[in-house]
Amino acid sequence: GWMTTGFVTYNDVEYNVSEMYPDWAEMRSHIENVDGYLLELAKNAGDDITNWETPNRNLMCSSKPEYLLTNEEMFNSVKETIGNFENAVYSPDYNITLDGEKVSYNELCDMNSLHGYWTTCMIFMNEIGHRSNYLYLKDGEVVFGPAWDYDWSSGCQIAGWPTLNYNQWWSQGEWAGTWFYEVGMNDYFAVKEQEFYWNNRELIDSYLNSEDPDSLVNELYAKIYESGIADASLWYTADSYDAGFEEMTTWLRNRLEWMDKQFATEESAV
């Protein structure tokens, strides 16, 4: 493709892309550094234009660029980068050998983003590893986020959906076998997660503590109040907007109290 060769042919005439686009060299550097791809780990990824199954049978797709599969060099570099990270995660010692050197999974991803993503999904009990799990590649490193698709989280009353139970980790049956389950079983990750959780606990409270009038959740409650009333009326929900807000914030309060206990010590976290 023109992004890798620098040339494109149209009506039997070859054009030099680098002469037409002054930024082509910079674009080429992103390709060489495996940089700038938005990907999704999802069980329904097979519906997307560019999708593939990893060696460990997880489904991936490229959200941006959608037509990544049309450029073999780019597509292969993305699959290789994801494959290296995944192979390390699934390895018994969480390491793989690259160019003769032993490399751990935490060296192949941005760990701060992994902890942030894992923590966010666990607080809200979202469908981690199931679908809508976005990540991007930056300088050949896996970066997790943005967080997306939380409509079935936070104690949502959907028959058979496990988020009503605030006092358990996300059901292993829904995410067992994915990266998030595997890293969650790693003692190193658990200890660092406990550290991450408490380092951000005050921030979490400033977002979600409904008993604090200045919290973000109360700010948003007021901001969307009118549309919330209209939405509840449109969908004929059993709860009013106010009742739904109280139900959600009570669930979150119970959830965080439960998580505080799980992360009370390194031993309890592991």
Short mmCIF file of C-alpha atoms in Angstrom, two decimals:
data_model
loop_
_atom_site.label_atom_id
_atom_site.label_comp_id
_atom_site.label_asym_id
_atom_site.label_seq_id
_atom_site.Cartn_x
_atom_site.Cartn_y
_atom_site.Cartn_z
CA GLY A 1 0.00 0.00 0.00
CA TRP A 2 0.96 3.62 -0.53
CA MET A 3 1.48 4.20 3.19
CA THR A 4 4.34 1.73 3.27
CA THR A 5 5.83 2.11 -0.23
CA GLY A 6 5.34 5.84 -0.74
CA PHE A 7 3.86 5.28 -4.21
CA VAL A 8 0.37 4.83 -5.61
CA THR A 9 -0.68 3.88 -9.15
CA TYR A 10 -3.81 5.29 -10.80
CA ASN A 11 -4.75 4.77 -14.47
CA ASP A 12 -1.32 3.20 -15.08
CA VAL A 13 0.43 6.30 -13.76
CA GLU A 14 2.63 5.99 -10.66
CA TYR A 15 2.56 8.89 -8.20
CA ASN A 16 5.10 9.67 -5.51
CA VAL A 17 3.07 10.15 -2.33
CA SER A 18 5.99 11.63 -0.44
CA GLU A 19 6.04 14.53 -2.92
CA MET A 20 2.27 15.05 -2.63
CA TYR A 21 2.06 14.83 1.17
CA PRO A 22 4.83 16.59 3.11
CA ASP A 23 3.79 14.63 6.23
CA TRP A 24 4.29 11.24 4.60
CA ALA A 25 7.65 10.62 6.31
CA GLU A 26 6.02 11.21 9.68
CA MET A 27 3.19 8.81 8.78
CA ARG A 28 5.78 6.25 7.76
CA SER A 29 7.51 6.60 11.14
CA HIS A 30 4.23 5.75 12.89
CA ILE A 31 4.06 2.55 10.86
CA GLU A 32 7.62 1.58 11.71
CA ASN A 33 7.00 2.31 15.40
CA VAL A 34 3.64 0.48 15.41
CA ASP A 35 1.91 3.65 16.51
CA GLY A 36 -1.57 5.10 16.15
CA TYR A 37 -3.95 2.11 15.93
CA LEU A 38 -7.24 1.91 17.82
CA LEU A 39 -8.15 -1.73 18.45
CA GLU A 40 -10.94 -3.60 20.20
CA LEU A 41 -10.96 -6.89 22.08
CA ALA A 42 -14.51 -8.19 21.69
CA LYS A 43 -16.37 -11.44 21.25
CA ASN A 44 -18.34 -9.86 18.39
CA ALA A 45 -15.25 -8.49 16.61
CA GLY A 46 -15.86 -10.86 13.71
CA ASP A 47 -18.47 -8.41 12.41
CA ASP A 48 -15.84 -5.74 11.70
CA ILE A 49 -14.00 -5.22 8.41
CA THR A 50 -10.52 -5.89 9.84
CA ASN A 51 -10.72 -8.67 12.40
CA TRP A 52 -8.61 -11.62 13.46
CA GLU A 53 -8.38 -14.35 16.03
CA THR A 54 -5.28 -14.32 18.21
CA PRO A 55 -3.26 -17.52 18.84
CA ASN A 56 -5.12 -17.82 22.15
CA ARG A 57 -8.49 -17.54 20.41
CA ASN A 58 -9.40 -14.01 21.43
CA LEU A 59 -11.19 -11.95 18.79
CA MET A 60 -9.71 -8.58 17.85
CA CYS A 61 -10.63 -5.89 15.37
CA SER A 62 -9.15 -2.65 14.14
CA SER A 63 -11.52 0.27 14.76
CA LYS A 64 -9.11 2.79 13.23
CA PRO A 65 -8.02 2.31 10.53
CA GLU A 66 -10.98 0.14 9.55
CA TYR A 67 -9.28 -1.17 6.41
CA LEU A 68 -6.04 -2.15 8.11
CA LEU A 69 -6.23 -5.57 6.42
CA THR A 70 -5.53 -3.95 3.03
CA ASN A 71 -1.94 -3.23 4.06
CA GLU A 72 -0.15 -6.46 4.83
CA GLU A 73 2.91 -4.87 6.47
CA MET A 74 0.83 -2.74 8.83
CA PHE A 75 -1.62 -5.54 9.63
CA ASN A 76 1.15 -8.02 10.41
CA SER A 77 3.01 -5.56 12.66
CA VAL A 78 -0.17 -4.94 14.67
CA LYS A 79 -0.90 -8.66 15.00
CA GLU A 80 2.68 -9.30 16.04
CA THR A 81 2.60 -6.58 18.71
CA ILE A 82 -0.67 -7.87 20.15
CA GLY A 83 0.54 -11.46 19.88
CA ASN A 84 3.72 -10.74 21.83
CA PHE A 85 1.80 -9.14 24.67
CA GLU A 86 -0.79 -11.89 24.73
CA ASN A 87 1.78 -14.69 24.65
CA ALA A 88 3.55 -13.14 27.63
CA VAL A 89 0.25 -12.86 29.52
CA TYR A 90 -0.57 -16.53 28.88
CA SER A 91 2.94 -17.78 29.63
CA PRO A 92 3.33 -19.63 32.97
CA ASP A 93 5.97 -17.10 34.09
CA TYR A 94 4.40 -14.15 32.22
CA ASN A 95 7.48 -13.80 30.02
CA ILE A 96 8.43 -14.44 26.41
CA THR A 97 11.75 -14.33 24.58
CA LEU A 98 12.22 -11.57 22.00
CA ASP A 99 15.51 -11.21 20.12
CA GLY A 100 17.17 -13.50 22.64
CA GLU A 101 16.00 -11.46 25.64
CA LYS A 102 13.38 -12.44 28.22
CA VAL A 103 10.59 -9.86 28.27
CA SER A 104 7.67 -9.66 30.71
CA TYR A 105 4.11 -8.65 29.81
CA ASN A 106 4.48 -5.49 31.90
CA GLU A 107 7.27 -4.36 29.55
CA LEU A 108 5.01 -4.77 26.51
CA CYS A 109 2.18 -2.56 27.71
CA ASP A 110 1.59 0.68 29.55
CA MET A 111 0.99 -0.71 33.05
CA ASN A 112 -0.58 2.46 34.38
CA SER A 113 -3.25 2.26 31.69
CA LEU A 114 -3.77 -1.46 32.37
CA HIS A 115 -4.32 -0.82 36.07
CA GLY A 116 -6.58 2.13 35.33
CA TYR A 117 -8.67 0.12 32.88
CA TRP A 118 -8.87 -2.94 35.14
CA THR A 119 -9.81 -0.82 38.16
CA THR A 120 -12.49 1.11 36.29
CA CYS A 121 -14.07 -2.06 34.93
CA MET A 122 -14.00 -3.71 38.34
CA ILE A 123 -15.48 -0.74 40.21
CA PHE A 124 -18.45 -0.55 37.86
CA MET A 125 -18.45 -4.31 37.28
CA ASN A 126 -18.46 -3.83 33.55
CA GLU A 127 -18.18 -6.65 31.00
CA ILE A 128 -14.38 -6.68 30.99
CA GLY A 129 -12.97 -8.99 28.33
CA HIS A 130 -16.39 -9.60 26.82
CA ARG A 131 -16.72 -6.73 24.32
CA SER A 132 -16.11 -3.00 23.87
CA ASN A 133 -12.62 -3.31 25.38
CA TYR A 134 -10.62 -0.66 23.56
CA LEU A 135 -6.87 -0.22 23.42
CA TYR A 136 -4.40 1.50 21.17
CA LEU A 137 -0.79 1.07 20.18
CA LYS A 138 1.81 3.72 20.87
CA ASP A 139 5.45 3.22 20.00
CA GLY A 140 4.92 -0.53 19.84
CA GLU A 141 3.34 -0.63 23.30
CA VAL A 142 -0.20 -1.70 24.22
CA VAL A 143 -2.12 1.12 25.95
CA PHE A 144 -5.54 0.35 27.44
CA GLY A 145 -8.56 2.60 27.00
CA PRO A 146 -10.63 4.55 26.38
CA ALA A 147 -13.29 3.03 28.67
CA TRP A 148 -16.54 2.54 26.78
CA ASP A 149 -19.97 0.90 26.85
CA TYR A 150 -21.04 0.88 30.50
CA ASP A 151 -24.80 0.68 30.05
CA TRP A 152 -24.96 -2.80 31.63
CA SER A 153 -22.81 -1.96 34.64
CA SER A 154 -23.27 -0.62 38.18
CA GLY A 155 -26.07 -2.87 39.38
CA CYS A 156 -28.07 -2.65 36.17
CA GLN A 157 -31.28 -4.64 36.55
CA ILE A 158 -31.08 -6.98 33.58
CA ALA A 159 -32.29 -10.53 34.08
CA GLY A 160 -29.40 -12.96 34.36
CA TRP A 161 -26.77 -10.22 34.34
CA PRO A 162 -24.39 -10.55 37.29
CA THR A 163 -23.79 -6.87 38.11
CA LEU A 164 -26.54 -6.80 40.74
CA ASN A 165 -24.09 -8.54 43.07
CA TYR A 166 -21.68 -5.86 44.25
CA ASN A 167 -19.76 -8.22 46.56
CA GLN A 168 -17.89 -10.36 44.03
CA TRP A 169 -15.36 -9.98 41.25
CA TRP A 170 -16.65 -10.02 37.71
CA SER A 171 -17.95 -13.51 36.89
CA GLN A 172 -15.04 -15.64 35.75
CA GLY A 173 -17.29 -17.38 33.25
CA GLU A 174 -17.67 -14.15 31.29
CA TRP A 175 -14.02 -13.21 31.08
CA ALA A 176 -11.99 -16.32 31.92
CA GLY A 177 -9.39 -16.89 29.22
CA THR A 178 -9.01 -13.23 28.31
CA TRP A 179 -5.99 -11.10 29.15
CA PHE A 180 -7.70 -9.38 32.07
CA TYR A 181 -8.39 -12.63 33.85
CA GLU A 182 -4.86 -13.88 33.26
CA VAL A 183 -3.14 -10.74 34.58
CA GLY A 184 -5.56 -10.68 37.50
CA MET A 185 -4.20 -14.08 38.54
CA ASN A 186 -0.64 -12.74 38.60
CA ASP A 187 0.66 -11.94 42.11
CA TYR A 188 2.82 -9.08 40.84
CA PHE A 189 -0.18 -7.50 39.16
CA ALA A 190 -2.35 -7.97 42.28
CA VAL A 191 0.18 -6.23 44.53
CA LYS A 192 0.64 -3.34 42.08
CA GLU A 193 -3.16 -3.14 41.65
CA GLN A 194 -3.61 -2.77 45.40
CA GLU A 195 -1.07 0.05 45.33
CA PHE A 196 -2.77 1.70 42.34
CA TYR A 197 -6.21 1.42 43.96
CA TRP A 198 -5.21 3.18 47.18
CA ASN A 199 -3.16 5.80 45.35
CA ASN A 200 -6.35 6.74 43.50
CA ARG A 201 -8.93 6.05 46.20
CA GLU A 202 -9.43 9.72 47.08
CA LEU A 203 -9.89 10.58 43.42
CA ILE A 204 -12.41 7.74 43.02
CA ASP A 205 -14.35 9.11 45.99
CA SER A 206 -14.40 12.61 44.50
CA TYR A 207 -16.08 11.12 41.43
CA LEU A 208 -18.52 8.64 42.93
CA ASN A 209 -19.37 9.60 46.52
CA SER A 210 -22.98 10.79 46.33
CA GLU A 211 -22.80 11.92 49.96
CA ASP A 212 -20.31 14.60 48.91
CA PRO A 213 -22.28 17.49 47.35
CA ASP A 214 -19.23 18.46 45.28
CA SER A 215 -18.65 15.01 43.78
CA LEU A 216 -18.74 14.49 40.04
CA VAL A 217 -21.69 12.08 40.23
CA ASN A 218 -23.80 14.77 41.93
CA GLU A 219 -22.68 17.36 39.41
CA LEU A 220 -23.73 15.10 36.54
CA TYR A 221 -27.00 14.21 38.29
CA ALA A 222 -27.97 17.87 38.19
CA LYS A 223 -26.58 18.47 34.71
CA ILE A 224 -28.71 15.81 33.02
CA TYR A 225 -31.70 16.03 35.35
CA GLU A 226 -34.17 17.26 32.74
CA SER A 227 -33.11 14.73 30.10
CA GLY A 228 -33.03 11.99 32.77
CA ILE A 229 -36.66 12.63 33.64
CA ALA A 230 -37.58 12.57 29.93
CA ASP A 231 -35.60 9.39 29.32
CA ALA A 232 -37.28 7.56 32.21
CA SER A 233 -40.66 8.62 30.86
CA LEU A 234 -39.84 7.56 27.29
CA TRP A 235 -38.71 4.05 28.21
CA TYR A 236 -41.47 3.38 30.76
CA THR A 237 -38.97 2.29 33.38
CA ALA A 238 -40.24 1.16 36.74
CA ASP A 239 -37.98 3.63 38.55
CA SER A 240 -38.02 7.38 38.33
CA TYR A 241 -34.81 9.23 37.52
CA ASP A 242 -34.33 10.05 41.20
CA ALA A 243 -34.97 6.49 42.33
CA GLY A 244 -32.60 5.16 39.70
CA PHE A 245 -29.88 7.56 40.79
CA GLU A 246 -30.29 6.53 44.42
CA GLU A 247 -30.19 2.86 43.45
CA MET A 248 -27.02 3.28 41.39
CA THR A 249 -25.14 5.37 43.95
CA THR A 250 -26.09 2.98 46.76
CA TRP A 251 -24.74 0.10 44.68
CA LEU A 252 -21.51 2.02 44.02
CA ARG A 253 -21.09 2.86 47.69
CA ASN A 254 -21.52 -0.81 48.64
CA ARG A 255 -19.21 -1.85 45.82
CA LEU A 256 -16.39 0.43 46.93
CA GLU A 257 -16.73 -0.64 50.56
CA TRP A 258 -16.40 -4.25 49.40
CA MET A 259 -13.37 -3.44 47.22
CA ASP A 260 -11.74 -1.56 50.10
CA LYS A 261 -11.82 -4.82 52.06
CA GLN A 262 -10.36 -6.82 49.17
CA PHE A 263 -7.45 -4.38 48.88
CA ALA A 264 -6.97 -3.88 52.62
CA THR A 265 -3.57 -5.61 52.54
CA GLU A 266 -1.23 -7.11 49.96
CA GLU A 267 -2.20 -10.54 51.25
CA SER A 268 -5.93 -9.94 50.77
CA ALA A 269 -5.29 -8.50 47.30
CA VAL A 270 -3.37 -11.59 46.20
#
